[in-house]
Short mmCIF file of C-alpha atoms and ligand atoms in Angstrom, two decimals:
data_model
loop_
_atom_site.label_atom_id
_atom_site.label_comp_id
_atom_site.label_asym_id
_atom_site.label_seq_id
_atom_site.Cartn_x
_atom_site.Cartn_y
_atom_site.Cartn_z
CA MET A 1 -63.89 25.02 -7.34
CA GLN A 2 -66.64 27.40 -6.74
CA GLN A 3 -69.27 27.91 -9.47
CA PRO A 4 -67.25 27.93 -12.62
CA SER A 5 -67.70 31.31 -14.92
CA ILE A 6 -67.58 30.98 -18.62
CA CYS A 7 -66.56 33.87 -20.66
CA VAL A 8 -68.38 34.01 -23.93
CA TYR A 9 -67.24 36.14 -26.73
CA CYS A 10 -69.71 36.42 -29.69
CA GLY A 11 -71.13 38.56 -32.23
CA ALA A 12 -73.19 41.82 -31.44
CA ARG A 13 -75.00 41.01 -34.69
CA PRO A 14 -77.45 37.96 -35.37
CA GLY A 15 -75.56 36.97 -38.44
CA ASN A 16 -77.33 35.80 -41.64
CA ASP A 17 -78.32 32.26 -40.68
CA PRO A 18 -80.77 31.74 -37.91
CA ALA A 19 -78.66 28.65 -36.89
CA TYR A 20 -76.28 31.16 -35.08
CA MET A 21 -78.77 32.71 -32.98
CA ASP A 22 -80.12 29.33 -32.03
CA ILE A 23 -76.76 28.10 -31.05
CA ALA A 24 -76.38 31.21 -28.87
CA THR A 25 -79.67 30.50 -27.25
CA ARG A 26 -78.80 26.82 -26.60
CA PHE A 27 -75.48 27.72 -25.18
CA GLY A 28 -77.01 30.19 -22.79
CA ALA A 29 -79.55 27.82 -21.56
CA ALA A 30 -76.81 24.88 -21.26
CA LEU A 31 -74.72 27.14 -19.05
CA ALA A 32 -77.54 27.93 -16.82
CA ALA A 33 -78.55 24.28 -16.60
CA GLN A 34 -74.91 23.48 -15.33
CA ASP A 35 -75.36 26.19 -12.99
CA TRP A 36 -72.44 28.05 -14.40
CA ARG A 37 -72.06 31.72 -14.59
CA LEU A 38 -72.16 33.59 -17.88
CA VAL A 39 -69.55 36.29 -18.20
CA TYR A 40 -70.02 38.32 -21.39
CA GLY A 41 -70.09 41.81 -22.83
CA ALA A 42 -73.52 42.81 -21.46
CA GLY A 43 -75.08 43.74 -24.66
CA ASP A 44 -78.52 43.11 -25.60
CA VAL A 45 -78.03 42.75 -29.49
CA GLY A 46 -77.09 39.86 -31.73
CA LEU A 47 -75.74 36.71 -30.20
CA MET A 48 -74.80 38.44 -27.18
CA GLY A 49 -78.37 39.37 -26.19
CA ALA A 50 -79.42 35.66 -27.22
CA VAL A 51 -76.88 33.95 -25.05
CA ALA A 52 -77.60 36.20 -21.97
CA ARG A 53 -81.51 36.01 -22.40
CA ALA A 54 -81.23 32.24 -22.63
CA ALA A 55 -79.27 32.13 -19.50
CA GLN A 56 -81.54 34.23 -17.60
CA ASP A 57 -84.67 32.53 -18.67
CA ALA A 58 -83.23 29.32 -17.38
CA GLY A 59 -82.43 31.08 -13.91
CA GLY A 60 -78.59 31.14 -14.59
CA ASP A 61 -76.31 33.70 -13.12
CA THR A 62 -75.24 36.29 -15.42
CA PHE A 63 -72.25 38.87 -15.21
CA GLY A 64 -72.14 41.60 -17.89
CA VAL A 65 -69.25 44.07 -18.63
CA ILE A 66 -69.62 46.96 -20.94
CA PRO A 67 -67.65 50.19 -21.59
CA THR A 68 -69.77 53.34 -21.17
CA HIS A 69 -69.35 54.32 -24.67
CA LEU A 70 -71.15 51.06 -25.97
CA MET A 71 -74.05 51.44 -23.59
CA GLN A 72 -76.27 52.94 -26.15
CA LEU A 73 -74.89 51.12 -29.28
CA GLU A 74 -74.94 47.68 -27.75
CA VAL A 75 -78.00 48.17 -25.59
CA GLY A 76 -76.47 47.58 -22.12
CA LYS A 77 -78.50 45.04 -20.38
CA ARG A 78 -78.96 46.19 -16.82
CA ASP A 79 -81.08 43.44 -15.55
CA LEU A 80 -78.10 41.05 -15.34
CA THR A 81 -77.22 39.35 -12.03
CA ARG A 82 -74.02 41.66 -12.04
CA PHE A 83 -73.86 44.52 -14.34
CA VAL A 84 -70.28 46.40 -14.57
CA VAL A 85 -69.74 49.57 -16.67
CA THR A 86 -66.07 50.25 -17.37
CA GLU A 87 -64.23 53.22 -18.68
CA ASN A 88 -62.92 51.51 -22.01
CA MET A 89 -62.37 48.43 -23.91
CA HIS A 90 -59.32 47.42 -22.31
CA GLU A 91 -60.82 47.42 -18.79
CA ARG A 92 -63.85 45.52 -20.20
CA LYS A 93 -61.74 42.71 -21.56
CA LYS A 94 -59.60 42.65 -18.23
CA VAL A 95 -62.56 42.39 -16.17
CA MET A 96 -64.30 39.80 -18.32
CA PHE A 97 -61.10 37.56 -18.41
CA MET A 98 -60.21 38.03 -14.75
CA ASN A 99 -63.58 36.71 -13.63
CA SER A 100 -63.61 33.71 -16.06
CA ASP A 101 -62.40 30.10 -15.60
CA ALA A 102 -62.62 29.33 -19.33
CA ILE A 103 -63.44 30.99 -22.78
CA VAL A 104 -65.83 29.99 -25.39
CA VAL A 105 -66.08 31.92 -28.67
CA LEU A 106 -69.24 31.74 -30.66
CA PRO A 107 -69.81 33.05 -34.13
CA GLY A 108 -68.98 36.70 -34.23
CA GLY A 109 -67.11 39.47 -36.07
CA ALA A 110 -63.97 41.58 -35.72
CA GLY A 111 -64.56 42.16 -31.87
CA SER A 112 -64.90 38.54 -31.23
CA LEU A 113 -61.91 37.81 -33.06
CA ASP A 114 -59.76 40.48 -31.21
CA GLU A 115 -60.95 38.87 -28.06
CA PHE A 116 -60.09 35.41 -29.19
CA PHE A 117 -56.59 36.20 -30.46
CA GLU A 118 -55.95 38.21 -27.10
CA VAL A 119 -56.48 35.27 -24.87
CA LEU A 120 -54.86 32.86 -27.26
CA THR A 121 -51.64 34.85 -27.40
CA TRP A 122 -51.79 35.24 -23.68
CA ALA A 123 -51.98 31.54 -23.58
CA GLN A 124 -49.19 31.16 -26.08
CA LEU A 125 -46.95 33.28 -23.93
CA GLY A 126 -47.84 31.16 -20.67
CA LEU A 127 -49.68 33.91 -19.04
CA HIS A 128 -52.63 31.67 -18.32
CA ALA A 129 -54.00 28.19 -18.69
CA LYS A 130 -57.70 28.79 -19.20
CA PRO A 131 -59.26 26.61 -21.60
CA ILE A 132 -60.15 28.39 -24.88
CA LEU A 133 -63.13 26.88 -27.04
CA LEU A 134 -64.09 27.50 -30.46
CA LEU A 135 -67.93 26.77 -30.87
CA ASN A 136 -67.80 25.92 -34.47
CA ALA A 137 -71.50 26.07 -35.45
CA ASN A 138 -72.09 25.35 -39.00
CA GLY A 139 -68.32 25.26 -39.67
CA TYR A 140 -68.19 29.04 -39.14
CA TRP A 141 -64.79 29.03 -37.73
CA ASP A 142 -63.25 26.66 -40.33
CA PRO A 143 -61.54 29.50 -42.18
CA LEU A 144 -60.06 30.64 -38.82
CA ILE A 145 -58.87 27.08 -37.97
CA GLY A 146 -57.33 26.96 -41.49
CA LEU A 147 -55.60 30.17 -41.07
CA ILE A 148 -54.03 29.19 -37.70
CA ASP A 149 -52.91 25.91 -39.39
CA HIS A 150 -51.30 27.84 -42.07
CA VAL A 151 -49.61 30.03 -39.64
CA ILE A 152 -48.05 27.02 -37.97
CA ASP A 153 -47.21 25.35 -41.42
CA GLN A 154 -45.27 28.32 -42.38
CA GLY A 155 -43.28 28.56 -39.40
CA PHE A 156 -44.69 31.63 -37.69
CA ALA A 157 -45.90 29.80 -34.82
CA ASP A 158 -45.23 26.49 -32.78
CA ALA A 159 -47.53 23.40 -33.41
CA SER A 160 -48.33 23.73 -29.83
CA LEU A 161 -50.52 26.90 -30.63
CA ARG A 162 -53.11 24.61 -32.26
CA ALA A 163 -53.36 22.51 -28.99
CA LEU A 164 -54.41 25.69 -27.09
CA ILE A 165 -57.75 25.69 -28.90
CA SER A 166 -60.54 23.13 -28.32
CA VAL A 167 -62.90 23.19 -31.40
CA VAL A 168 -66.32 21.80 -30.79
CA PRO A 169 -69.28 21.47 -32.90
CA SER A 170 -72.42 22.09 -30.52
CA PRO A 171 -73.15 23.78 -27.21
CA GLU A 172 -73.65 20.24 -25.93
CA ALA A 173 -69.93 19.19 -26.82
CA ALA A 174 -68.77 22.59 -25.40
CA ILE A 175 -70.32 21.81 -21.99
CA ALA A 176 -68.74 18.32 -22.13
CA THR A 177 -65.15 19.72 -23.06
CA LEU A 178 -65.65 22.32 -20.44
CA ARG A 179 -66.58 19.89 -17.84
CA ASP A 180 -63.57 17.70 -18.36
CA ALA A 181 -61.15 20.73 -18.41
CA LEU A 182 -62.45 22.28 -15.31
CA SER A 183 -62.89 19.16 -13.18
P1 AMP B 201 -68.36 41.58 -32.98
O1 AMP B 201 -67.70 40.16 -32.79
O2 AMP B 201 -67.65 42.37 -33.74
O3 AMP B 201 -69.70 41.62 -33.19
O4 AMP B 201 -68.09 42.09 -31.58
C1 AMP B 201 -68.43 41.52 -30.24
C2 AMP B 201 -68.21 42.28 -29.12
O5 AMP B 201 -66.66 42.48 -29.20
C3 AMP B 201 -68.80 43.59 -28.90
O6 AMP B 201 -69.43 43.80 -27.66
C4 AMP B 201 -67.82 44.56 -29.23
O7 AMP B 201 -68.05 45.57 -28.66
C5 AMP B 201 -66.60 43.81 -28.71
N1 AMP B 201 -65.31 44.37 -29.33
C6 AMP B 201 -65.23 45.09 -30.59
N2 AMP B 201 -63.96 45.51 -30.82
C7 AMP B 201 -63.25 44.93 -29.44
C8 AMP B 201 -61.90 45.46 -29.06
N3 AMP B 201 -61.05 45.94 -30.00
N4 AMP B 201 -61.58 45.00 -27.95
C9 AMP B 201 -62.77 44.40 -27.05
N5 AMP B 201 -64.02 44.15 -27.62
C10 AMP B 201 -64.25 44.51 -28.61
#
């Protein structure tokens, strides 16, 4: 495979605990250290900005995709290796997904959840087999994992849904899991 591209979904805000920005910074640097390309939403705010700056600072390849209407709100980061402006959110998600080999979800809000559930449901339907990781920093995603288990317990999804998600506790564990999955 050529240089793997890792799509990162994460918060446009920093969150209340500095640990979240720290995780994002460590993960951006770790991607660059592997010489893997970061694909993300091209914002310079919150965890998004932290991942991208860290990857850039470590000499990594960065590919950002942002819809035109978010250029101001999310501070479009024009100095990425590649910077693409789309017409709308749907195009943004499509370009990010099509240019990625795996997806990693860091702590984030409704936008990150939307992106996570979209790739998860596509995997459930067999539309792709790209690895999907939840970077569970500080147990942030525990309630989400509990919800997915509940959905399965109550008979609204097959148990195989859970197996589509790799839950990892740290950037280092994410890199190790990706390395196995992509080899
Ligand atoms: P958040 O996790 O809410 O901080 O959002 C993280 C990123 O997801 C931001 O770049 C948002 O613009 C983006 N986002 C928010 N809502 C959506 C959506 N419906 N589809 C795609 N991306 C979204």
